[in-house]
Amino acid sequence: MTDARDLFVVIVGTFVTVGLSIGVVGFLSATTAESRFLDTAAGGAEQFGPVAVEIAHFGALVTVLFCSPILAAALGVLSGARLHDRTASTVVAGGGALVGFTLLASIAIVLTNLGTAEGTAPLFSQPLLFGAGAVVTGLTGAVSGLLGSVLY
């Protein structure tokens, strides 16, 4: 039988890995948008350029919000199947998903914002979205952990 602490570390580590991946892709997207639409564009670049960069940032934010509950569900079922204890499975998967989301979102947003041009708003200005994402992801992990412990 697997130790609950080990599964918690695996869940959080997986979220961190995905956060790094999303952050790198977000950084590359924002940097590309900045170079294509701010640095080399002519005409209305001062108006459209920051919008293009923000679209890249928004894409990273949406990716974080959509992939986190899916990741929590998959990891929750897997950890629940390993622990077999309903309470432990629920706490480990839910807590791991909550902590994991916080780290995933923070890493992804910080890396994405490394490509931020002057005048564009940082993505941390959406605390309601991050709070909702954390709650939904934590609950998804908890319920999935419970289901995994019941089904296997």
Tab-separated table of N, CA, C and O in Angstrom, residues 14-135:
chain	number	residue	atom	x	y	z
A	14	THR	N	3.072	16.813	-9.892
A	14	THR	CA	2.481	16.781	-11.225
A	14	THR	C	1.884	18.136	-11.581
A	14	THR	O	2.057	18.631	-12.703
A	15	PHE	N	1.203	18.757	-10.650
A	15	PHE	CA	0.657	20.097	-10.889
A	15	PHE	C	1.776	21.100	-11.174
A	15	PHE	O	1.653	21.938	-12.068
A	16	VAL	N	2.872	21.021	-10.436
A	16	VAL	CA	3.999	21.931	-10.659
A	16	VAL	C	4.586	21.721	-12.053
A	16	VAL	O	4.890	22.681	-12.767
A	17	THR	N	4.730	20.470	-12.460
A	17	THR	CA	5.266	20.171	-13.786
A	17	THR	C	4.376	20.746	-14.880
A	17	THR	O	4.867	21.357	-15.839
A	18	VAL	N	3.079	20.574	-14.740
A	18	VAL	CA	2.147	21.128	-15.725
A	18	VAL	C	2.190	22.654	-15.689
A	18	VAL	O	2.140	23.310	-16.729
A	19	GLY	N	2.303	23.233	-14.505
A	19	GLY	CA	2.419	24.691	-14.390
A	19	GLY	C	3.638	25.229	-15.114
A	19	GLY	O	3.577	26.267	-15.781
A	20	LEU	N	4.761	24.534	-14.976
A	20	LEU	CA	5.966	24.941	-15.697
A	20	LEU	C	5.744	24.876	-17.211
A	20	LEU	O	6.149	25.782	-17.942
A	21	SER	N	5.108	23.822	-17.652
A	21	SER	CA	4.847	23.676	-19.088
A	21	SER	C	3.939	24.783	-19.614
A	21	SER	O	4.218	25.384	-20.651
A	22	ILE	N	2.855	25.051	-18.907
A	22	ILE	CA	1.939	26.110	-19.327
A	22	ILE	C	2.646	27.461	-19.287
A	22	ILE	O	2.473	28.295	-20.180
A	23	GLY	N	3.457	27.681	-18.270
A	23	GLY	CA	4.184	28.943	-18.162
A	23	GLY	C	5.154	29.163	-19.302
A	23	GLY	O	5.256	30.268	-19.849
A	24	VAL	N	5.874	28.128	-19.673
A	24	VAL	CA	6.824	28.256	-20.792
A	24	VAL	C	6.077	28.537	-22.091
A	24	VAL	O	6.456	29.428	-22.862
A	25	VAL	N	5.004	27.806	-22.319
A	25	VAL	CA	4.218	28.039	-23.543
A	25	VAL	C	3.585	29.433	-23.511
A	25	VAL	O	3.567	30.141	-24.526
A	26	GLY	N	3.088	29.860	-22.349
A	26	GLY	CA	2.523	31.205	-22.229
A	26	GLY	C	3.564	32.273	-22.475
A	26	GLY	O	3.306	33.278	-23.154
A	27	PHE	N	4.767	32.083	-21.926
A	27	PHE	CA	5.861	33.033	-22.153
A	27	PHE	C	6.203	33.115	-23.641
A	27	PHE	O	6.334	34.209	-24.194
A	28	LEU	N	6.331	31.966	-24.278
A	28	LEU	CA	6.658	31.959	-25.708
A	28	LEU	C	5.555	32.610	-26.535
A	28	LEU	O	5.832	33.357	-27.483
A	29	SER	N	4.314	32.359	-26.167
A	29	SER	CA	3.188	32.971	-26.885
A	29	SER	C	3.176	34.485	-26.708
A	29	SER	O	3.006	35.232	-27.678
A	30	ALA	N	3.356	34.940	-25.477
A	30	ALA	CA	3.335	36.381	-25.213
A	30	ALA	C	4.528	37.075	-25.872
A	30	ALA	O	4.393	38.165	-26.438
A	31	THR	N	5.698	36.441	-25.816
A	31	THR	CA	6.886	37.014	-26.434
A	31	THR	C	6.732	37.088	-27.947
A	31	THR	O	7.095	38.086	-28.573
A	32	THR	N	6.180	36.045	-28.536
A	32	THR	CA	5.947	36.041	-29.979
A	32	THR	C	4.937	37.111	-30.363
A	32	THR	O	5.135	37.839	-31.337
A	33	ALA	N	3.855	37.207	-29.588
A	33	ALA	CA	2.846	38.235	-29.889
A	33	ALA	C	3.460	39.624	-29.763
A	33	ALA	O	3.191	40.507	-30.596
A	34	GLU	N	4.300	39.807	-28.757
A	34	GLU	CA	4.933	41.115	-28.576
A	34	GLU	C	5.860	41.447	-29.742
A	34	GLU	O	5.823	42.557	-30.277
A	35	SER	N	6.663	40.489	-30.160
A	35	SER	CA	7.607	40.774	-31.247
A	35	SER	C	6.896	40.957	-32.578
A	35	SER	O	7.302	41.771	-33.400
A	36	ARG	N	5.822	40.219	-32.801
A	36	ARG	CA	5.122	40.321	-34.081
A	36	ARG	C	4.201	41.530	-34.158
A	36	ARG	O	4.027	42.108	-35.212
A	37	PHE	N	3.582	41.884	-33.032
A	37	PHE	CA	2.563	42.922	-33.084
A	37	PHE	C	2.963	44.237	-32.434
A	37	PHE	O	2.298	45.236	-32.620
A	38	LEU	N	4.018	44.238	-31.658
A	38	LEU	CA	4.459	45.492	-31.050
A	38	LEU	C	5.751	46.005	-31.674
A	38	LEU	O	5.857	47.165	-32.037
A	39	ASP	N	6.738	45.121	-31.776
A	39	ASP	CA	8.057	45.550	-32.213
A	39	ASP	C	8.150	45.781	-33.720
A	39	ASP	O	8.768	46.738	-34.172
A	40	THR	N	7.545	44.920	-34.522
A	40	THR	CA	7.728	44.999	-35.970
A	40	THR	C	6.514	45.515	-36.723
A	40	THR	O	6.609	45.769	-37.916
A	41	ALA	N	5.390	45.648	-36.044
A	41	ALA	CA	4.178	46.068	-36.745
A	41	ALA	C	4.187	47.577	-36.974
A	41	ALA	O	4.776	48.341	-36.228
A	42	ALA	N	3.537	47.962	-38.024
A	42	ALA	CA	3.393	49.383	-38.338
A	42	ALA	C	1.913	49.751	-38.255
A	42	ALA	O	1.063	48.901	-38.121
A	43	GLY	N	1.637	51.012	-38.342
A	43	GLY	CA	0.237	51.451	-38.340
A	43	GLY	C	-0.328	51.495	-36.942
A	43	GLY	O	0.145	52.236	-36.096
A	44	GLY	N	-1.345	50.699	-36.672
A	44	GLY	CA	-2.051	50.740	-35.393
A	44	GLY	C	-1.470	49.804	-34.352
A	44	GLY	O	-2.196	49.310	-33.500
A	45	ALA	N	-0.160	49.537	-34.415
A	45	ALA	CA	0.453	48.591	-33.485
A	45	ALA	C	0.315	49.037	-32.041
A	45	ALA	O	0.175	48.210	-31.147
A	46	GLU	N	0.342	50.338	-31.793
A	46	GLU	CA	0.239	50.805	-30.411
A	46	GLU	C	-1.127	50.496	-29.814
A	46	GLU	O	-1.281	50.431	-28.607
A	47	GLN	N	-2.117	50.288	-30.664
A	47	GLN	CA	-3.443	49.938	-30.170
A	47	GLN	C	-3.665	48.434	-30.169
A	47	GLN	O	-4.207	47.879	-29.229
A	48	PHE	N	-3.249	47.767	-31.234
A	48	PHE	CA	-3.513	46.337	-31.353
A	48	PHE	C	-2.466	45.488	-30.633
A	48	PHE	O	-2.778	44.431	-30.106
A	49	GLY	N	-1.228	45.935	-30.579
A	49	GLY	CA	-0.146	45.154	-29.991
A	49	GLY	C	-0.411	44.711	-28.571
A	49	GLY	O	-0.313	43.518	-28.262
A	50	PRO	N	-0.745	45.640	-27.646
A	50	PRO	CA	-1.032	45.212	-26.271
A	50	PRO	C	-2.220	44.248	-26.188
A	50	PRO	O	-2.232	43.360	-25.340
A	51	VAL	N	-3.179	44.399	-27.092
A	51	VAL	CA	-4.326	43.484	-27.110
A	51	VAL	C	-3.861	42.081	-27.492
A	51	VAL	O	-4.270	41.089	-26.878
A	52	ALA	N	-2.977	41.990	-28.465
A	52	ALA	CA	-2.470	40.681	-28.891
A	52	ALA	C	-1.699	40.004	-27.763
A	52	ALA	O	-1.831	38.794	-27.530
A	53	VAL	N	-0.908	40.767	-27.030
A	53	VAL	CA	-0.153	40.209	-25.907
A	53	VAL	C	-1.114	39.750	-24.813
A	53	VAL	O	-0.946	38.681	-24.229
A	54	GLU	N	-2.140	40.546	-24.539
A	54	GLU	CA	-3.121	40.161	-23.524
A	54	GLU	C	-3.894	38.913	-23.933
A	54	GLU	O	-4.271	38.115	-23.085
A	55	ILE	N	-4.142	38.740	-25.216
A	55	ILE	CA	-4.809	37.524	-25.680
A	55	ILE	C	-3.940	36.313	-25.369
A	55	ILE	O	-4.432	35.273	-24.932
A	56	ALA	N	-2.638	36.432	-25.579
A	56	ALA	CA	-1.721	35.334	-25.239
A	56	ALA	C	-1.756	35.061	-23.734
A	56	ALA	O	-1.788	33.901	-23.299
A	57	HIS	N	-1.773	36.112	-22.926
A	57	HIS	CA	-1.856	35.940	-21.473
A	57	HIS	C	-3.175	35.306	-21.069
A	57	HIS	O	-3.221	34.430	-20.199
A	58	PHE	N	-4.246	35.755	-21.677
A	58	PHE	CA	-5.556	35.206	-21.365
A	58	PHE	C	-5.627	33.726	-21.741
A	58	PHE	O	-6.233	32.923	-21.048
A	59	GLY	N	-4.978	33.369	-22.837
A	59	GLY	CA	-4.922	31.965	-23.246
A	59	GLY	C	-4.259	31.106	-22.181
A	59	GLY	O	-4.713	29.984	-21.891
A	60	ALA	N	-3.187	31.612	-21.573
A	60	ALA	CA	-2.526	30.867	-20.490
A	60	ALA	C	-3.446	30.746	-19.279
A	60	ALA	O	-3.527	29.687	-18.645
A	61	LEU	N	-4.154	31.816	-18.952
A	61	LEU	CA	-5.082	31.795	-17.824
A	61	LEU	C	-6.201	30.780	-18.051
A	61	LEU	O	-6.517	29.973	-17.167
A	62	VAL	N	-6.777	30.784	-19.221
A	62	VAL	CA	-7.858	29.845	-19.531
A	62	VAL	C	-7.336	28.408	-19.500
A	62	VAL	O	-8.015	27.501	-19.000
A	63	THR	N	-6.134	28.195	-20.005
A	63	THR	CA	-5.547	26.860	-19.974
A	63	THR	C	-5.390	26.374	-18.538
A	63	THR	O	-5.706	25.227	-18.223
A	64	VAL	N	-4.917	27.238	-17.663
A	64	VAL	CA	-4.777	26.884	-16.244
A	64	VAL	C	-6.138	26.511	-15.659
A	64	VAL	O	-6.279	25.489	-14.983
A	65	LEU	N	-7.143	27.317	-15.921
A	65	LEU	CA	-8.466	27.093	-15.331
A	65	LEU	C	-9.149	25.845	-15.878
A	65	LEU	O	-9.903	25.181	-15.161
A	66	PHE	N	-8.905	25.518	-17.149
A	66	PHE	CA	-9.545	24.336	-17.727
A	66	PHE	C	-8.797	23.042	-17.430
A	66	PHE	O	-9.415	22.008	-17.211
A	67	CYS	N	-7.482	23.078	-17.428
A	67	CYS	CA	-6.743	21.821	-17.256
A	67	CYS	C	-6.658	21.385	-15.799
A	67	CYS	O	-6.528	20.195	-15.517
A	68	SER	N	-6.745	22.305	-14.858
A	68	SER	CA	-6.561	21.955	-13.443
A	68	SER	C	-7.613	20.979	-12.905
A	68	SER	O	-7.244	19.989	-12.268
A	69	PRO	N	-8.912	21.204	-13.134
A	69	PRO	CA	-9.878	20.213	-12.632
A	69	PRO	C	-9.740	18.849	-13.315
A	69	PRO	O	-9.939	17.815	-12.674
A	70	ILE	N	-9.369	18.844	-14.583
A	70	ILE	CA	-9.177	17.570	-15.288
A	70	ILE	C	-8.000	16.818	-14.677
A	70	ILE	O	-8.069	15.613	-14.418
A	71	LEU	N	-6.923	17.542	-14.435
A	71	LEU	CA	-5.749	16.950	-13.795
A	71	LEU	C	-6.099	16.458	-12.390
A	71	LEU	O	-5.700	15.361	-11.985
A	72	ALA	N	-6.867	17.245	-11.645
A	72	ALA	CA	-7.281	16.859	-10.294
A	72	ALA	C	-8.135	15.593	-10.310
A	72	ALA	O	-7.980	14.719	-9.451
A	73	ALA	N	-9.018	15.489	-11.287
A	73	ALA	CA	-9.877	14.307	-11.385
A	73	ALA	C	-9.055	13.047	-11.668
A	73	ALA	O	-9.232	12.016	-11.006
A	74	ALA	N	-8.157	13.139	-12.618
A	74	ALA	CA	-7.345	11.969	-12.970
A	74	ALA	C	-6.452	11.547	-11.802
A	74	ALA	O	-6.393	10.364	-11.439
A	75	LEU	N	-5.773	12.522	-11.197
A	75	LEU	CA	-4.885	12.196	-10.081
A	75	LEU	C	-5.665	11.757	-8.840
A	75	LEU	O	-5.199	10.916	-8.072
A	76	GLY	N	-6.861	12.322	-8.656
A	76	GLY	CA	-7.695	11.930	-7.523
A	76	GLY	C	-8.133	10.482	-7.600
A	76	GLY	O	-8.040	9.734	-6.616
A	77	VAL	N	-8.601	10.059	-8.756
A	77	VAL	CA	-9.031	8.668	-8.923
A	77	VAL	C	-7.843	7.718	-8.737
A	77	VAL	O	-7.954	6.695	-8.059
A	78	LEU	N	-6.711	8.083	-9.315
A	78	LEU	CA	-5.532	7.223	-9.192
A	78	LEU	C	-5.046	7.115	-7.746
A	78	LEU	O	-4.722	6.024	-7.275
A	79	SER	N	-5.004	8.240	-7.049
A	79	SER	CA	-4.542	8.189	-5.653
A	79	SER	C	-5.564	7.483	-4.771
A	79	SER	O	-5.201	6.743	-3.861
A	80	GLY	N	-6.849	7.690	-5.029
A	80	GLY	CA	-7.883	6.994	-4.266
A	80	GLY	C	-7.807	5.491	-4.450
A	80	GLY	O	-7.998	4.726	-3.496
A	81	ALA	N	-7.493	5.070	-5.648
A	81	ALA	CA	-7.371	3.634	-5.921
A	81	ALA	C	-6.180	3.025	-5.185
A	81	ALA	O	-6.197	1.850	-4.833
A	82	ARG	N	-5.163	3.830	-4.933
A	82	ARG	CA	-3.974	3.327	-4.238
A	82	ARG	C	-4.161	3.310	-2.716
A	82	ARG	O	-3.629	2.454	-2.039
A	83	LEU	N	-4.908	4.271	-2.176
A	83	LEU	CA	-5.034	4.385	-0.722
A	83	LEU	C	-6.122	3.481	-0.142
A	83	LEU	O	-5.996	2.988	0.965
A	84	HIS	N	-7.210	3.318	-0.836
A	84	HIS	CA	-8.343	2.482	-0.416
A	84	HIS	C	-9.077	2.997	0.819
A	84	HIS	O	-10.099	2.454	1.186
A	85	ASP	N	-8.573	3.996	1.482
A	85	ASP	CA	-9.234	4.570	2.650
A	85	ASP	C	-9.982	5.822	2.200
A	85	ASP	O	-9.378	6.744	1.657
A	86	ARG	N	-11.270	5.868	2.423
A	86	ARG	CA	-12.088	6.963	1.886
A	86	ARG	C	-11.681	8.328	2.421
A	86	ARG	O	-11.554	9.286	1.678
A	87	THR	N	-11.482	8.427	3.702
A	87	THR	CA	-11.119	9.716	4.293
A	87	THR	C	-9.744	10.165	3.822
A	87	THR	O	-9.559	11.306	3.387
A	88	ALA	N	-8.786	9.268	3.898
A	88	ALA	CA	-7.427	9.617	3.472
A	88	ALA	C	-7.397	9.976	1.984
A	88	ALA	O	-6.731	10.941	1.581
A	89	SER	N	-8.119	9.232	1.178
A	89	SER	CA	-8.153	9.509	-0.270
A	89	SER	C	-8.741	10.879	-0.555
A	89	SER	O	-8.237	11.617	-1.399
A	90	THR	N	-9.807	11.208	0.152
A	90	THR	CA	-10.458	12.500	-0.048
A	90	THR	C	-9.545	13.648	0.368
A	90	THR	O	-9.388	14.635	-0.358
A	91	VAL	N	-8.911	13.515	1.518
A	91	VAL	CA	-8.040	14.577	2.031
A	91	VAL	C	-6.780	14.727	1.177
A	91	VAL	O	-6.396	15.837	0.816
A	92	VAL	N	-6.154	13.613	0.842
A	92	VAL	CA	-4.914	13.663	0.056
A	92	VAL	C	-5.176	14.236	-1.338
A	92	VAL	O	-4.472	15.144	-1.794
A	93	ALA	N	-6.197	13.723	-2.015
A	93	ALA	CA	-6.469	14.193	-3.374
A	93	ALA	C	-6.983	15.632	-3.380
A	93	ALA	O	-6.575	16.437	-4.220
A	94	GLY	N	-7.863	15.966	-2.446
A	94	GLY	CA	-8.386	17.333	-2.386
A	94	GLY	C	-7.326	18.338	-1.973
A	94	GLY	O	-7.177	19.396	-2.585
A	95	GLY	N	-6.573	18.011	-0.937
A	95	GLY	CA	-5.505	18.904	-0.489
A	95	GLY	C	-4.394	19.029	-1.511
A	95	GLY	O	-3.873	20.121	-1.760
A	96	GLY	N	-4.027	17.911	-2.108
A	96	GLY	CA	-2.998	17.944	-3.148
A	96	GLY	C	-3.423	18.772	-4.346
A	96	GLY	O	-2.622	19.528	-4.907
A	97	ALA	N	-4.683	18.641	-4.734
A	97	ALA	CA	-5.190	19.415	-5.868
A	97	ALA	C	-5.246	20.906	-5.530
A	97	ALA	O	-4.920	21.748	-6.373
A	98	LEU	N	-5.637	21.241	-4.315
A	98	LEU	CA	-5.709	22.646	-3.906
A	98	LEU	C	-4.316	23.284	-3.875
A	98	LEU	O	-4.096	24.349	-4.458
A	99	VAL	N	-3.387	22.624	-3.215
A	99	VAL	CA	-2.013	23.133	-3.174
A	99	VAL	C	-1.414	23.119	-4.577
A	99	VAL	O	-0.745	24.066	-5.001
A	100	GLY	N	-1.671	22.038	-5.306
A	100	GLY	CA	-1.159	21.918	-6.667
A	100	GLY	C	-1.670	23.014	-7.585
A	100	GLY	O	-0.909	23.591	-8.365
A	101	PHE	N	-2.962	23.323	-7.488
A	101	PHE	CA	-3.509	24.403	-8.317
A	101	PHE	C	-2.839	25.729	-8.002
A	101	PHE	O	-2.493	26.490	-8.900
A	102	THR	N	-2.660	25.995	-6.722
A	102	THR	CA	-2.045	27.261	-6.316
A	102	THR	C	-0.644	27.386	-6.905
A	102	THR	O	-0.272	28.438	-7.452
A	103	LEU	N	0.128	26.320	-6.832
A	103	LEU	CA	1.478	26.344	-7.391
A	103	LEU	C	1.450	26.386	-8.920
A	103	LEU	O	2.196	27.148	-9.542
A	104	LEU	N	0.598	25.558	-9.526
A	104	LEU	CA	0.480	25.534	-10.988
A	104	LEU	C	0.135	26.925	-11.512
A	104	LEU	O	0.788	27.437	-12.426
A	105	ALA	N	-0.887	27.525	-10.950
A	105	ALA	CA	-1.328	28.843	-11.420
A	105	ALA	C	-0.245	29.896	-11.203
A	105	ALA	O	0.034	30.705	-12.091
A	106	SER	N	0.384	29.871	-10.039
A	106	SER	CA	1.418	30.869	-9.743
A	106	SER	C	2.601	30.745	-10.688
A	106	SER	O	3.080	31.742	-11.238
A	107	ILE	N	3.074	29.528	-10.879
A	107	ILE	CA	4.216	29.311	-11.770
A	107	ILE	C	3.864	29.693	-13.207
A	107	ILE	O	4.624	30.392	-13.876
A	108	ALA	N	2.716	29.227	-13.672
A	108	ALA	CA	2.319	29.511	-15.052
A	108	ALA	C	2.165	31.007	-15.295
A	108	ALA	O	2.611	31.532	-16.319
A	109	ILE	N	1.563	31.714	-14.351
A	109	ILE	CA	1.326	33.142	-14.531
A	109	ILE	C	2.625	33.934	-14.435
A	109	ILE	O	2.863	34.861	-15.206
A	110	VAL	N	3.483	33.564	-13.485
A	110	VAL	CA	4.763	34.272	-13.370
A	110	VAL	C	5.582	34.089	-14.642
A	110	VAL	O	6.122	35.060	-15.195
A	111	LEU	N	5.677	32.860	-15.132
A	111	LEU	CA	6.454	32.628	-16.354
A	111	LEU	C	5.835	33.324	-17.559
A	111	LEU	O	6.547	33.899	-18.385
A	112	THR	N	4.517	33.285	-17.670
A	112	THR	CA	3.848	33.957	-18.782
A	112	THR	C	4.087	35.458	-18.727
A	112	THR	O	4.322	36.095	-19.747
A	113	ASN	N	4.054	36.028	-17.533
A	113	ASN	CA	4.232	37.471	-17.394
A	113	ASN	C	5.663	37.930	-17.624
A	113	ASN	O	5.913	39.129	-17.724
A	114	LEU	N	6.604	36.999	-17.705
A	114	LEU	CA	7.967	37.399	-18.066
A	114	LEU	C	7.989	37.988	-19.470
A	114	LEU	O	8.856	38.762	-19.810
A	115	GLY	N	7.007	37.620	-20.283
A	115	GLY	CA	6.898	38.152	-21.635
A	115	GLY	C	5.977	39.347	-21.739
A	115	GLY	O	5.560	39.723	-22.820
A	116	THR	N	5.650	39.968	-20.606
A	116	THR	CA	4.716	41.083	-20.591
A	116	THR	C	5.385	42.365	-21.053
A	116	THR	O	6.441	42.739	-20.572
A	117	ALA	N	4.735	43.029	-21.990
A	117	ALA	CA	5.215	44.330	-22.451
A	117	ALA	C	4.726	45.410	-21.493
A	117	ALA	O	3.790	45.206	-20.729
A	118	GLU	N	5.362	46.547	-21.532
A	118	GLU	CA	4.890	47.668	-20.710
A	118	GLU	C	3.482	48.047	-21.136
A	118	GLU	O	3.151	48.071	-22.309
A	119	GLY	N	2.671	48.334	-20.156
A	119	GLY	CA	1.315	48.769	-20.454
A	119	GLY	C	0.295	47.653	-20.451
A	119	GLY	O	-0.882	47.901	-20.551
A	120	THR	N	0.737	46.393	-20.350
A	120	THR	CA	-0.230	45.306	-20.286
A	120	THR	C	-0.442	44.925	-18.833
A	120	THR	O	0.468	44.970	-18.018
A	121	ALA	N	-1.657	44.545	-18.507
A	121	ALA	CA	-2.015	44.239	-17.116
A	121	ALA	C	-1.575	42.825	-16.756
A	121	ALA	O	-1.695	41.920	-17.568
A	122	PRO	N	-1.067	42.616	-15.557
A	122	PRO	CA	-0.691	41.264	-15.149
A	122	PRO	C	-1.932	40.404	-14.897
A	122	PRO	O	-2.990	40.912	-14.542
A	123	LEU	N	-1.761	39.113	-15.065
A	123	LEU	CA	-2.890	38.205	-14.885
A	123	LEU	C	-3.277	38.004	-13.427
A	123	LEU	O	-4.328	37.471	-13.140
A	124	PHE	N	-2.434	38.431	-12.496
A	124	PHE	CA	-2.797	38.298	-11.095
A	124	PHE	C	-3.904	39.263	-10.700
A	124	PHE	O	-4.334	39.288	-9.567
A	125	SER	N	-4.372	40.077	-11.628
A	125	SER	CA	-5.455	41.011	-11.334
A	125	SER	C	-6.817	40.325	-11.376
A	125	SER	O	-7.831	40.993	-11.340
A	126	GLN	N	-6.847	39.004	-11.429
A	126	GLN	CA	-8.099	38.244	-11.474
A	126	GLN	C	-8.221	37.329	-10.251
A	126	GLN	O	-8.308	36.111	-10.381
A	127	PRO	N	-8.245	37.874	-9.034
A	127	PRO	CA	-8.257	37.008	-7.844
A	127	PRO	C	-9.512	36.150	-7.726
A	127	PRO	O	-9.452	35.045	-7.188
A	128	LEU	N	-10.634	36.628	-8.230
A	128	LEU	CA	-11.861	35.838	-8.162
A	128	LEU	C	-11.732	34.567	-9.001
A	128	LEU	O	-12.133	33.483	-8.574
A	129	LEU	N	-11.133	34.696	-10.194
A	129	LEU	CA	-10.926	33.513	-11.041
A	129	LEU	C	-9.985	32.517	-10.381
A	129	LEU	O	-10.207	31.304	-10.432
A	130	PHE	N	-8.923	33.012	-9.761
A	130	PHE	CA	-7.986	32.110	-9.108
A	130	PHE	C	-8.617	31.451	-7.891
A	130	PHE	O	-8.408	30.257	-7.652
A	131	GLY	N	-9.404	32.198	-7.130
A	131	GLY	CA	-10.097	31.614	-5.987
A	131	GLY	C	-11.089	30.545	-6.415
A	131	GLY	O	-11.138	29.455	-5.835
A	132	ALA	N	-11.862	30.852	-7.433
A	132	ALA	CA	-12.832	29.878	-7.943
A	132	ALA	C	-12.117	28.662	-8.513
A	132	ALA	O	-12.541	27.519	-8.289
A	133	GLY	N	-11.031	28.890	-9.235
A	133	GLY	CA	-10.263	27.779	-9.790
A	133	GLY	C	-9.701	26.881	-8.707
A	133	GLY	O	-9.727	25.648	-8.821
A	134	ALA	N	-9.207	27.481	-7.626
A	134	ALA	CA	-8.651	26.699	-6.517
A	134	ALA	C	-9.730	25.866	-5.840
A	134	ALA	O	-9.525	24.675	-5.561
A	135	VAL	N	-10.880	26.477	-5.582
A	135	VAL	CA	-11.975	25.753	-4.915
A	135	VAL	C	-12.480	24.616	-5.799
A	135	VAL	O	-12.639	23.475	-5.343
